[in-house]
PDB file of C-alpha atoms and ligand atoms in Angstrom:
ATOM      1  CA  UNK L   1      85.410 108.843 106.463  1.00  0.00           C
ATOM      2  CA  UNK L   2      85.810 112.093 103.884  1.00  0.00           C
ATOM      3  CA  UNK L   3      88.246 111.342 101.826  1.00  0.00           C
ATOM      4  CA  UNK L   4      89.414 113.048  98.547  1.00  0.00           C
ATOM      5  CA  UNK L   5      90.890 111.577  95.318  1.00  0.00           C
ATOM      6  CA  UNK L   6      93.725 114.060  93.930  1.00  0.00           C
ATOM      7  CA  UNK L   7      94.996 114.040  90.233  1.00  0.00           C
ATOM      8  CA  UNK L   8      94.939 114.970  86.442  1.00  0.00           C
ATOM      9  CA  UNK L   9      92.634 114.002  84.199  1.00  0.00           C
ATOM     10  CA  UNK L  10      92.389 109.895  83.477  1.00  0.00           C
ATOM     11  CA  UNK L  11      94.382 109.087  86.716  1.00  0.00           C
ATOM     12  CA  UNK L  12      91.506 106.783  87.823  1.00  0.00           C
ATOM     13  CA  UNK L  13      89.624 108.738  90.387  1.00  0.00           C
ATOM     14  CA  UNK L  14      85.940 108.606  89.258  1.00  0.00           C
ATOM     15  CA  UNK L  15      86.571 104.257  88.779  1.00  0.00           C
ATOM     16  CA  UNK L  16      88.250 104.183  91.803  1.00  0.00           C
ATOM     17  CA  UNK L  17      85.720 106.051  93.386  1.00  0.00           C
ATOM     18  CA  UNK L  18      83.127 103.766  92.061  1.00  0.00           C
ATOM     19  CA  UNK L  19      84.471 100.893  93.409  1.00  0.00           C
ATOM     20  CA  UNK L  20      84.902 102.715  97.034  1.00  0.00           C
ATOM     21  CA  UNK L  21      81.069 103.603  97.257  1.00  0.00           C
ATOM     22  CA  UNK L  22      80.258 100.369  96.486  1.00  0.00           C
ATOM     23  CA  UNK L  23      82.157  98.415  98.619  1.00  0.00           C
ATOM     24  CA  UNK L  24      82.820 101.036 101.659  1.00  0.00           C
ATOM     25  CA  UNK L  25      78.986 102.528 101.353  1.00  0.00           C
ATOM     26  CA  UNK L  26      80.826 106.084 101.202  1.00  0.00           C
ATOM     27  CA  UNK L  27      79.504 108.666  98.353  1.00  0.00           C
ATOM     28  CA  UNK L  28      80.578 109.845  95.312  1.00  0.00           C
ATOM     29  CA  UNK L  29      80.279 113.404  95.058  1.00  0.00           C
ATOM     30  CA  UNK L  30      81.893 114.178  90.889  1.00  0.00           C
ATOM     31  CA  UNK L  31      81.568 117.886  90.320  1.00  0.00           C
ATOM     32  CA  UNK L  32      82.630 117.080  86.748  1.00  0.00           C
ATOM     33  CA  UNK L  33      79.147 114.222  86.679  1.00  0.00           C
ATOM     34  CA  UNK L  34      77.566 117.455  88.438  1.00  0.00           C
ATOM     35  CA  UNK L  35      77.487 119.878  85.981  1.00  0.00           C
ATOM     36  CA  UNK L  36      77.468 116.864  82.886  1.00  0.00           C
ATOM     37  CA  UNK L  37      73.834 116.484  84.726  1.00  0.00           C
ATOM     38  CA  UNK L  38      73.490 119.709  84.919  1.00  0.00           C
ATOM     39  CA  UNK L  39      74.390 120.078  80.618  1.00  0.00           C
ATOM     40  CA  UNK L  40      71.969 117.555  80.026  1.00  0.00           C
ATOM     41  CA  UNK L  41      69.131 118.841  81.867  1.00  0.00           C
ATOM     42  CA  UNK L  42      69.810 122.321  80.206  1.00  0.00           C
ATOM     43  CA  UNK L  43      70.030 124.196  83.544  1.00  0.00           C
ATOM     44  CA  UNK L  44      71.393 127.666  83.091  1.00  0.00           C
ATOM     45  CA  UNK L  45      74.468 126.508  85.060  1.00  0.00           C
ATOM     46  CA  UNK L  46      75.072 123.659  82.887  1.00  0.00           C
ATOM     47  CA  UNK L  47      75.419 125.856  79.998  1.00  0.00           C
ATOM     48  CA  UNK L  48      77.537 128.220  81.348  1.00  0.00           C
ATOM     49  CA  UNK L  49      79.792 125.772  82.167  1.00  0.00           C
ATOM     50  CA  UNK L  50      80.026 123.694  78.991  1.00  0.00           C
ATOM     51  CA  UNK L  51      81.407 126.232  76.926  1.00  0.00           C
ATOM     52  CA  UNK L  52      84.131 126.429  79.877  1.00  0.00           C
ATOM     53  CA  UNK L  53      84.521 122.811  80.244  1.00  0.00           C
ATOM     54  CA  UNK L  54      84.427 122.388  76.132  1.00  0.00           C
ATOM     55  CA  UNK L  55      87.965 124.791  76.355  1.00  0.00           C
ATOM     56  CA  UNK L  56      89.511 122.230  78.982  1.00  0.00           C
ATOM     57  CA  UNK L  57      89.375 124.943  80.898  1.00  0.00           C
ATOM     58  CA  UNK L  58      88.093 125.456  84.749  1.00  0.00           C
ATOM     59  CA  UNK L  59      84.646 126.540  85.854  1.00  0.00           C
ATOM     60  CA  UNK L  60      84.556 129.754  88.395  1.00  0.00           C
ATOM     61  CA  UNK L  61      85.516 128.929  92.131  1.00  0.00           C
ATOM     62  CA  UNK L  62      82.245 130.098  93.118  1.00  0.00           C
ATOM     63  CA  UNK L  63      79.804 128.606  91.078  1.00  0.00           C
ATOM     64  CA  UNK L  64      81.084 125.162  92.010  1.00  0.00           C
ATOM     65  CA  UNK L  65      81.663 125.792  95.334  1.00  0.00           C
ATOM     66  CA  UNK L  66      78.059 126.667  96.045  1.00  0.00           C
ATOM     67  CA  UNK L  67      77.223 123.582  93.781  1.00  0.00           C
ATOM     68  CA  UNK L  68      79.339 121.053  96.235  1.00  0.00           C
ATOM     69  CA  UNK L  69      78.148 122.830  99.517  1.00  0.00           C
ATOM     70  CA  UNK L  70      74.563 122.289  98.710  1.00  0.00           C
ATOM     71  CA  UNK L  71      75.670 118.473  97.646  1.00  0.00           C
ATOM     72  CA  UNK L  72      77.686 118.039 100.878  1.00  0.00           C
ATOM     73  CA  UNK L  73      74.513 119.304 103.119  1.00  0.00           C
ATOM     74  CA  UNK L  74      72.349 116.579 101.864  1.00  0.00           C
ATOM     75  CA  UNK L  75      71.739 113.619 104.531  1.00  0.00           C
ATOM     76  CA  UNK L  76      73.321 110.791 102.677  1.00  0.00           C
ATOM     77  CA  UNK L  77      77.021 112.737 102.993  1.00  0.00           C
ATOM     78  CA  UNK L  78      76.665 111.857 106.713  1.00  0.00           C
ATOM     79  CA  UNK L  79      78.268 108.323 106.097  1.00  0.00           C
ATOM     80  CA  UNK L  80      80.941 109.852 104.519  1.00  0.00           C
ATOM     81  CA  UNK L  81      81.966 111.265 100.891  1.00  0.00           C
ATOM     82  CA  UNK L  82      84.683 110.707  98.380  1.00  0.00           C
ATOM     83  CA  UNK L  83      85.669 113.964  96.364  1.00  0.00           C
ATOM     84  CA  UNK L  84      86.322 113.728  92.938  1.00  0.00           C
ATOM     85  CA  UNK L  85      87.269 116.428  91.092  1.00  0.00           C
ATOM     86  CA  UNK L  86      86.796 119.010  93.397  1.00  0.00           C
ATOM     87  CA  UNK L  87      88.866 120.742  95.139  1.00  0.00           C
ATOM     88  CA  UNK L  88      90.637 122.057  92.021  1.00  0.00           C
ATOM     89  CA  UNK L  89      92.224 124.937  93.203  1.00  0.00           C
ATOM     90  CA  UNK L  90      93.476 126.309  96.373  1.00  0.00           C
ATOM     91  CA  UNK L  91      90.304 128.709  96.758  1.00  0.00           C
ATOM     92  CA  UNK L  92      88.297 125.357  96.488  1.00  0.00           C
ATOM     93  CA  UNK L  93      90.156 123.444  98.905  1.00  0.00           C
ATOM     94  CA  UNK L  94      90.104 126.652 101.562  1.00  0.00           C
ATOM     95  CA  UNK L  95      86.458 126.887 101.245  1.00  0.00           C
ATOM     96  CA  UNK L  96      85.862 123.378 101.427  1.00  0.00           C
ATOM     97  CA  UNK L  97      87.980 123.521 104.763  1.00  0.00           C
ATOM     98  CA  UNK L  98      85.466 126.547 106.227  1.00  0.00           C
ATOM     99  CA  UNK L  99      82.288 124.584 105.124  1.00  0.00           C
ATOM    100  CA  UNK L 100      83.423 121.328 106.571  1.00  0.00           C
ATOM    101  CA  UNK L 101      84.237 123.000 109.943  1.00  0.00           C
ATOM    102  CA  UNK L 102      80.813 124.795 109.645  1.00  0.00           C
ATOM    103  CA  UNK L 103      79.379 121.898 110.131  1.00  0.00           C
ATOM    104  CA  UNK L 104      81.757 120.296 112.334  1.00  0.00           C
ATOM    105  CA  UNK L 105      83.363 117.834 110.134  1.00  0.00           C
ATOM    106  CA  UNK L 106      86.798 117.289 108.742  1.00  0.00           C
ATOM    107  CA  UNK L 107      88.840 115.338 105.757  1.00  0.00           C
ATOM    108  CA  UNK L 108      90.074 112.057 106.785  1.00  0.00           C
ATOM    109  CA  UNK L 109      92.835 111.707 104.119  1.00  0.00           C
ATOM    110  CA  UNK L 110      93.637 113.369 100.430  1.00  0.00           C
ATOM    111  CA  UNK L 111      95.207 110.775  98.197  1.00  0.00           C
ATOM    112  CA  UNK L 112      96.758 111.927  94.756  1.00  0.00           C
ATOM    113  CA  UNK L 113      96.832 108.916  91.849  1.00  0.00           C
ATOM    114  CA  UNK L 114     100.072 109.767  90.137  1.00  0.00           C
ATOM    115  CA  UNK L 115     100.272 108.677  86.310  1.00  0.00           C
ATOM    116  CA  UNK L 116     102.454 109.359  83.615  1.00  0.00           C
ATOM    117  CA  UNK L 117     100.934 112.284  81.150  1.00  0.00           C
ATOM    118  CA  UNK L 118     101.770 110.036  78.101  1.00  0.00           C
ATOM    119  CA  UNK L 119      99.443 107.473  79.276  1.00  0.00           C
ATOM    120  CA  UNK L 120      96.942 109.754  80.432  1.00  0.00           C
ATOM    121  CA  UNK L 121      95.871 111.119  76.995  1.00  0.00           C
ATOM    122  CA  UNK L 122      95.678 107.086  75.762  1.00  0.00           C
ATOM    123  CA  UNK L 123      93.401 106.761  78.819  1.00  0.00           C
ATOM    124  CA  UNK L 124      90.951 109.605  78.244  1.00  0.00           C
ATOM    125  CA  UNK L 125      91.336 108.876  74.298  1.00  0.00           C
ATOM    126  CA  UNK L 126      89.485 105.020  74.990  1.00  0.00           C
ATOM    127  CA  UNK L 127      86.857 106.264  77.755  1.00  0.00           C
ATOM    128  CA  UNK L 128      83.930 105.768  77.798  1.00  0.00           C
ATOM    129  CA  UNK L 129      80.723 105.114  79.816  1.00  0.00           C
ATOM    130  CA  UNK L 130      77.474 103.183  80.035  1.00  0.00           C
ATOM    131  CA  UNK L 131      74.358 106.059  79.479  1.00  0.00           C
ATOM    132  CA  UNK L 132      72.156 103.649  81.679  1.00  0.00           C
ATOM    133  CA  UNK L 133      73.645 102.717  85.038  1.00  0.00           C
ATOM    134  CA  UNK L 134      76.806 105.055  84.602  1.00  0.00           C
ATOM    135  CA  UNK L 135      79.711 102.107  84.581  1.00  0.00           C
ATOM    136  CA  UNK L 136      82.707 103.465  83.591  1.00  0.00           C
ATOM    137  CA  UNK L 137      84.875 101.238  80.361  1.00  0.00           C
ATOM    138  CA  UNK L 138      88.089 102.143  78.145  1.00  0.00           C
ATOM    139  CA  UNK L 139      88.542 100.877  74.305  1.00  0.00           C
ATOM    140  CA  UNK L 140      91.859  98.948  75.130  1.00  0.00           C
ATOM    141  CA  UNK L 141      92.322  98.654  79.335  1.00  0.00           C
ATOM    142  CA  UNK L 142      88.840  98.019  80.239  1.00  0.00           C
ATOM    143  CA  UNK L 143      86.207  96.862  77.288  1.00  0.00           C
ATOM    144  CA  UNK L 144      83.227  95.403  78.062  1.00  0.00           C
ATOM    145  CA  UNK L 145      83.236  91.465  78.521  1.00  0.00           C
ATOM    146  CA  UNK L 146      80.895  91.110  75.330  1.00  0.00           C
ATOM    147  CA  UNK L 147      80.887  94.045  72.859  1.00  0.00           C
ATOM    148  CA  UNK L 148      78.498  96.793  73.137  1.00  0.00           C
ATOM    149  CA  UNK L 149      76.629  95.434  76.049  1.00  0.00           C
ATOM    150  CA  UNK L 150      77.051  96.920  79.704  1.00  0.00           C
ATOM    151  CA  UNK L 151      78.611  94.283  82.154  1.00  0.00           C
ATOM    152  CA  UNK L 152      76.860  95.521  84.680  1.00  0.00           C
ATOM    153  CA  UNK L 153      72.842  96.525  83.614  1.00  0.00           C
ATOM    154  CA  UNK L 154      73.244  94.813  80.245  1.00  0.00           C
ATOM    155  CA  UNK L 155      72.487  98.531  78.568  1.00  0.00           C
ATOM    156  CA  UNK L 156      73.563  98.770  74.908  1.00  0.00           C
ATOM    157  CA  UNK L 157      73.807 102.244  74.606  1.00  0.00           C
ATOM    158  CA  UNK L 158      77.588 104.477  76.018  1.00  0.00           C
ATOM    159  CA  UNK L 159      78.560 107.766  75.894  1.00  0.00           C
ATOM    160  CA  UNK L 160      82.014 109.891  75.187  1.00  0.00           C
ATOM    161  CA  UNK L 161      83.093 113.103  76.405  1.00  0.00           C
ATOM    162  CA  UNK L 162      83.261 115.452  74.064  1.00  0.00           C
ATOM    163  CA  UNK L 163      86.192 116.757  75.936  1.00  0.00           C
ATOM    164  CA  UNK L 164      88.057 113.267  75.627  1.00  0.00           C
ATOM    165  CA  UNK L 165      89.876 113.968  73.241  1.00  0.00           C
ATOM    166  CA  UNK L 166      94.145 115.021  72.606  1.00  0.00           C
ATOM    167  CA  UNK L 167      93.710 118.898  71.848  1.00  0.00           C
ATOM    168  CA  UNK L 168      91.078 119.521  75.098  1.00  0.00           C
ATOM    169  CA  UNK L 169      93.481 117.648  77.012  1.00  0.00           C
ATOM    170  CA  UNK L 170      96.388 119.727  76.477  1.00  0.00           C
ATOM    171  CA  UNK L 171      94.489 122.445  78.013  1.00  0.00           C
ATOM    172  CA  UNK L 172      93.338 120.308  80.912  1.00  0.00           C
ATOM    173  CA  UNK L 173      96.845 118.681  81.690  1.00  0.00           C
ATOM    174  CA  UNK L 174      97.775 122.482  81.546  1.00  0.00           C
ATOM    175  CA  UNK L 175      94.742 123.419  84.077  1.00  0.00           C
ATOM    176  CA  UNK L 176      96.252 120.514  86.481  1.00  0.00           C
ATOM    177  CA  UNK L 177      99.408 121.257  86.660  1.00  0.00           C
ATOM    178  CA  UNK L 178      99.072 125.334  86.798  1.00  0.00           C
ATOM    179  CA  UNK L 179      96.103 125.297  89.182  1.00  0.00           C
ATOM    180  CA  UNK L 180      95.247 122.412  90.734  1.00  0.00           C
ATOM    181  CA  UNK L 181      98.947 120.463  91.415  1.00  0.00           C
ATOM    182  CA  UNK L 182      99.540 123.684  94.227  1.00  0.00           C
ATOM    183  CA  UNK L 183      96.933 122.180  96.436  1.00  0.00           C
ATOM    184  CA  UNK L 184      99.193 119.065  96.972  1.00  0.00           C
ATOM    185  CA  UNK L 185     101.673 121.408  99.051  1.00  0.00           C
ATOM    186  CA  UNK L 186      98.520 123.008 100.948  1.00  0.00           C
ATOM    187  CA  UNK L 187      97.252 119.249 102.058  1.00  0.00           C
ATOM    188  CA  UNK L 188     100.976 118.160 102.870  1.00  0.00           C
ATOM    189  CA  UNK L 189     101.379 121.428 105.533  1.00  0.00           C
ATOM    190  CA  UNK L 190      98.120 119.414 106.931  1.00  0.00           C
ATOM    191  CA  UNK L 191      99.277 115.786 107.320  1.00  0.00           C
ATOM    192  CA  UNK L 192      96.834 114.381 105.250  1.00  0.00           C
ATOM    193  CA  UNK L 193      98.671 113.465 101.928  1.00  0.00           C
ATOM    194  CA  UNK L 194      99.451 109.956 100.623  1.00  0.00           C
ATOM    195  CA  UNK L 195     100.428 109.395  97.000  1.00  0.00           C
ATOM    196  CA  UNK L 196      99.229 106.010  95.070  1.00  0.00           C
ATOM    197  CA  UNK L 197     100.418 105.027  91.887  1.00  0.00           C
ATOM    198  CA  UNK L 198      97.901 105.055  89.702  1.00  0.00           C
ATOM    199  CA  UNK L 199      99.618 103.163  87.042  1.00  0.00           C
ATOM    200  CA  UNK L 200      99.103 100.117  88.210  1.00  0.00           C
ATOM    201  CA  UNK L 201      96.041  98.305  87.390  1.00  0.00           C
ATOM    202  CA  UNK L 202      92.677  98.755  88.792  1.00  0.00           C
ATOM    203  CA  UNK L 203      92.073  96.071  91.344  1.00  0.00           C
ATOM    204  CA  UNK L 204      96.074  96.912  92.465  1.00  0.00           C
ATOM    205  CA  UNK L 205      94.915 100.235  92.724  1.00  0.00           C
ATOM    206  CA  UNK L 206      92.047  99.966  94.604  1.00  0.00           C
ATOM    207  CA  UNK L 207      94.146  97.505  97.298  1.00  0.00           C
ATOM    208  CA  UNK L 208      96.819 100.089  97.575  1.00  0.00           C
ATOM    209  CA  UNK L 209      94.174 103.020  97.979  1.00  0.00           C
ATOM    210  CA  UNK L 210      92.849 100.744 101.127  1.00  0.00           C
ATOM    211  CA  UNK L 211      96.058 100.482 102.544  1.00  0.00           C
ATOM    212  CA  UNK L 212      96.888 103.887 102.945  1.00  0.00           C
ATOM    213  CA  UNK L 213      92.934 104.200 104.033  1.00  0.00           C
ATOM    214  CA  UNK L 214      93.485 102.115 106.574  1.00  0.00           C
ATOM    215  CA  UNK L 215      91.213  99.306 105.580  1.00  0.00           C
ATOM    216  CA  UNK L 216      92.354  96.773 103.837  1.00  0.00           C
ATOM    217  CA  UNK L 217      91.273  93.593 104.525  1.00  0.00           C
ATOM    218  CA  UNK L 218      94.581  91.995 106.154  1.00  0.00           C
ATOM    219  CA  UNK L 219      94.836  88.399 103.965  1.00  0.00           C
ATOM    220  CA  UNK L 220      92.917  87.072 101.165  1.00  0.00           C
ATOM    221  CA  UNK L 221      93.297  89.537  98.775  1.00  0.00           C
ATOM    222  CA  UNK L 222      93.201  88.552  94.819  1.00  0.00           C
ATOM    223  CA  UNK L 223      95.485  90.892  93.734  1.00  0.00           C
ATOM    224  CA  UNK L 224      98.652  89.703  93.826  1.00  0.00           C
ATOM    225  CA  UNK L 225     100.354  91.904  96.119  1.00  0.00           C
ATOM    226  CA  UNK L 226     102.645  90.922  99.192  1.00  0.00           C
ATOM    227  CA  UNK L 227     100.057  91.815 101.781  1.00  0.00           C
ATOM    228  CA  UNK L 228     100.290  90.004 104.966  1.00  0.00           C
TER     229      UNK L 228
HETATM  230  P1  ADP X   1      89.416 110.266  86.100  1.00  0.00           P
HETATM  231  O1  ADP X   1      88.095 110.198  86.837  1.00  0.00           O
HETATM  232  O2  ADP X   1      90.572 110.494  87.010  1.00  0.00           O
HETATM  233  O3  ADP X   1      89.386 111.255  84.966  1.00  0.00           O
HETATM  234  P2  ADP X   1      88.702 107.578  85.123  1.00  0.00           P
HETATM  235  O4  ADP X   1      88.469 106.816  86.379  1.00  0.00           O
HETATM  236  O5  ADP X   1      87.488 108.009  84.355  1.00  0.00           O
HETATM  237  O6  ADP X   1      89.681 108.845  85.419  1.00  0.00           O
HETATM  238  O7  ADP X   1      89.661 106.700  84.185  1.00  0.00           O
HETATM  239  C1  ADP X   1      90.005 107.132  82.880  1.00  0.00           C
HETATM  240  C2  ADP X   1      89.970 105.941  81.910  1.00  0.00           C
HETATM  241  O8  ADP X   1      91.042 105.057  82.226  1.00  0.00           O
HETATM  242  C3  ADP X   1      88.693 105.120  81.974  1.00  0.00           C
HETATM  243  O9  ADP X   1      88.369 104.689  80.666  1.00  0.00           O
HETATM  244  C4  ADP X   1      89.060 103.933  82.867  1.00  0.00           C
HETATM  245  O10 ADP X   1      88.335 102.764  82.478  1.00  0.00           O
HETATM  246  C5  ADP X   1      90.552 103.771  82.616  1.00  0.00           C
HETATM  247  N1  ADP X   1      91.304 103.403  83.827  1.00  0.00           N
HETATM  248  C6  ADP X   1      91.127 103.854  85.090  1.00  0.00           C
HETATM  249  N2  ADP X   1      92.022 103.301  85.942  1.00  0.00           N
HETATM  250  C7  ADP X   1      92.796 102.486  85.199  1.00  0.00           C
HETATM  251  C8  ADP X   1      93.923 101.615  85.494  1.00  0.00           C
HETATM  252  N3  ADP X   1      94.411 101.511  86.749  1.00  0.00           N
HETATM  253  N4  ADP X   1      94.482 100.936  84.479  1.00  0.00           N
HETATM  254  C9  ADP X   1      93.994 101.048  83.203  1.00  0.00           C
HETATM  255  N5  ADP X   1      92.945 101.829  82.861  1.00  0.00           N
HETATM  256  C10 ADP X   1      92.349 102.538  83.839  1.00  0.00           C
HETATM  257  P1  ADP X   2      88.299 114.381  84.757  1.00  0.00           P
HETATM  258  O1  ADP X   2      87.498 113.218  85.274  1.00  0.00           O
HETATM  259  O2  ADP X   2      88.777 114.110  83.381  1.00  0.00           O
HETATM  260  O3  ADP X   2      89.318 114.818  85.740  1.00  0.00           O
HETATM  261  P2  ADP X   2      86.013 116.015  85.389  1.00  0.00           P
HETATM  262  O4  ADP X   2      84.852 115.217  84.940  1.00  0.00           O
HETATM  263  O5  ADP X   2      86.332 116.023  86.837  1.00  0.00           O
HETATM  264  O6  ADP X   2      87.298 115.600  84.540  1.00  0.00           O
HETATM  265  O7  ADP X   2      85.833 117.535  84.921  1.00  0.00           O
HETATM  266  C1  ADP X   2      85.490 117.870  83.588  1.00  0.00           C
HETATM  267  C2  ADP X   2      85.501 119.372  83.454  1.00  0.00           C
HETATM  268  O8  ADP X   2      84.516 119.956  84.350  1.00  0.00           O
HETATM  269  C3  ADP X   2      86.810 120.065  83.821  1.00  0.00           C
HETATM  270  O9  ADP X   2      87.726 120.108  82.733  1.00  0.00           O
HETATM  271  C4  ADP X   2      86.326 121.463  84.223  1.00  0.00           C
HETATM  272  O10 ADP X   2      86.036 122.260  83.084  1.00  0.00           O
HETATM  273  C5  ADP X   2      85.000 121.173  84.928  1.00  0.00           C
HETATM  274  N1  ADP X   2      85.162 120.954  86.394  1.00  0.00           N
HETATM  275  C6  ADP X   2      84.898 119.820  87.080  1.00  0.00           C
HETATM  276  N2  ADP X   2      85.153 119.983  88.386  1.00  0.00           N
HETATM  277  C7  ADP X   2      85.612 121.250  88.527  1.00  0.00           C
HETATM  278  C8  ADP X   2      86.089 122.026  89.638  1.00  0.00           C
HETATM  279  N3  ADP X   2      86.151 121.504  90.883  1.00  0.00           N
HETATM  280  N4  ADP X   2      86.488 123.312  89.396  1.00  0.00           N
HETATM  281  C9  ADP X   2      86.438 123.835  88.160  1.00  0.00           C
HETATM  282  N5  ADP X   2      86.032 123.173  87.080  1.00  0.00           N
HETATM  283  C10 ADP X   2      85.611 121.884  87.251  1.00  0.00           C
HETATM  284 ZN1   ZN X   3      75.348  99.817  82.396  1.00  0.00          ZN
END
């Protein structure tokens, strides 16, 4: 299944994404983790794109198309891949359509994780993320169970995105809605759009994001919902 995960900044795709490739086996594929690895290594890409990303602004079509087309190529895409963050405008999401029929595959389903703006600044403001094993955390909605240890590797050391914070968001809210938001109409002329609110919490999240998948598991969910 190739699916992608649709919406602004702090709507919940990278943890919901997360939770998908661990429980569905699917991959990740972040283009905004891409070139983060690709700052950090101090690849001449990487620093291109940081003063870009720095702004709140968005990185040329082509340099992260060819970035996701050589990710996409790689073997362990064959099981299927979860977008996140990419496509981000309708140039993306047309060449993403040519290199998936290149090689004979198609998108499953685009979902879009609507949120209120207001609460998406509060949620990028409290983000932040473990520097060893990647686990994703927020200040107020998510902390970790004992303070400044990782749930999950038991690593004491997080990061922040310099870009998390009120001003770069403006410009990235502004990105969204000017630039990315038309691709909703361009996946709707296709069939393939569902909406999930992404206000809800996490785990209700995730078990509405199966649903319109089309795998939920059909009882013993913990989430409180009126699933059958
Ligand atoms: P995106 O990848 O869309 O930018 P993230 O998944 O990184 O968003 O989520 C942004 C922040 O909000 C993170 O700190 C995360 O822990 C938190 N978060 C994500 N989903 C929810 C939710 N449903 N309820 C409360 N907080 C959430
Ligand atoms: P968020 O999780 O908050 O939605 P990302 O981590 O996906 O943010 O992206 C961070 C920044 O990286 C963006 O503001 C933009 O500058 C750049 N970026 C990531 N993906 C793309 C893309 N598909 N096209 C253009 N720029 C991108
Ligand atoms: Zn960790």
């Amino acid at each position: 299944m190739n699916i992608i995960l649709l919406g602004p900044p702090g709507a919940g795709k990278g943890t919901q994404a997360r939770h998908l490739e661990e429980k569905y086996g699917l991959v990740q594929l972040s283009t905004g983790d891409m070139l983060r690895a690709s700052i950090k290594r101090a690849e001449p890409l990487g620093l291109e794109a940081k003063k870009i990303m720095d702004k709140g602004e968005l990185v040329p079509d082509d340099l992260i198309v060819r970035m996701i087309e050589s990710r996409i190529g790689r073997p362990d895409c064959e099981k299927g891949f979860i977008l996140d963050g990419f496509p981000r405008t309708v140039i993306q999401a047309e060449a993403l359509d040519k290199m998936l029929a290149d090689k004979n595959q198609k998108l499953d389903m685009v979902v879009e994780l609507k949120v209120n703006e207001d609460l998406l600044v509060e949620r990028v403001s409290g983000r932040f993320t473990c520097s060893r094993c990647g686990e994703g955390y927020h200040d107020k909605f998510c902390a970790t169970q004992v303070p400044g240890i990782c749930d999950k590797c038991g690593g004491g050391e997080f990061t922040r995105r310099a870009d998390d914070n009120a001003e770069t968001m403006k410009a990235r809210l502004g990105a969204y809605n000017s630039q990315t938001a038309p691709i909703l109409p361009y996946y709707e002329s296709k069939g393939i759009l569902k909406s999930v609110d992404g206000m809800l919490s996490m785990p209700e999240v995730f078990h509405e994001l199966e649903k319109v998948l089309g795998v939920a598991p059909s009882c013993g969910c913990s989430c409180g919902c009126s699933c059958e």
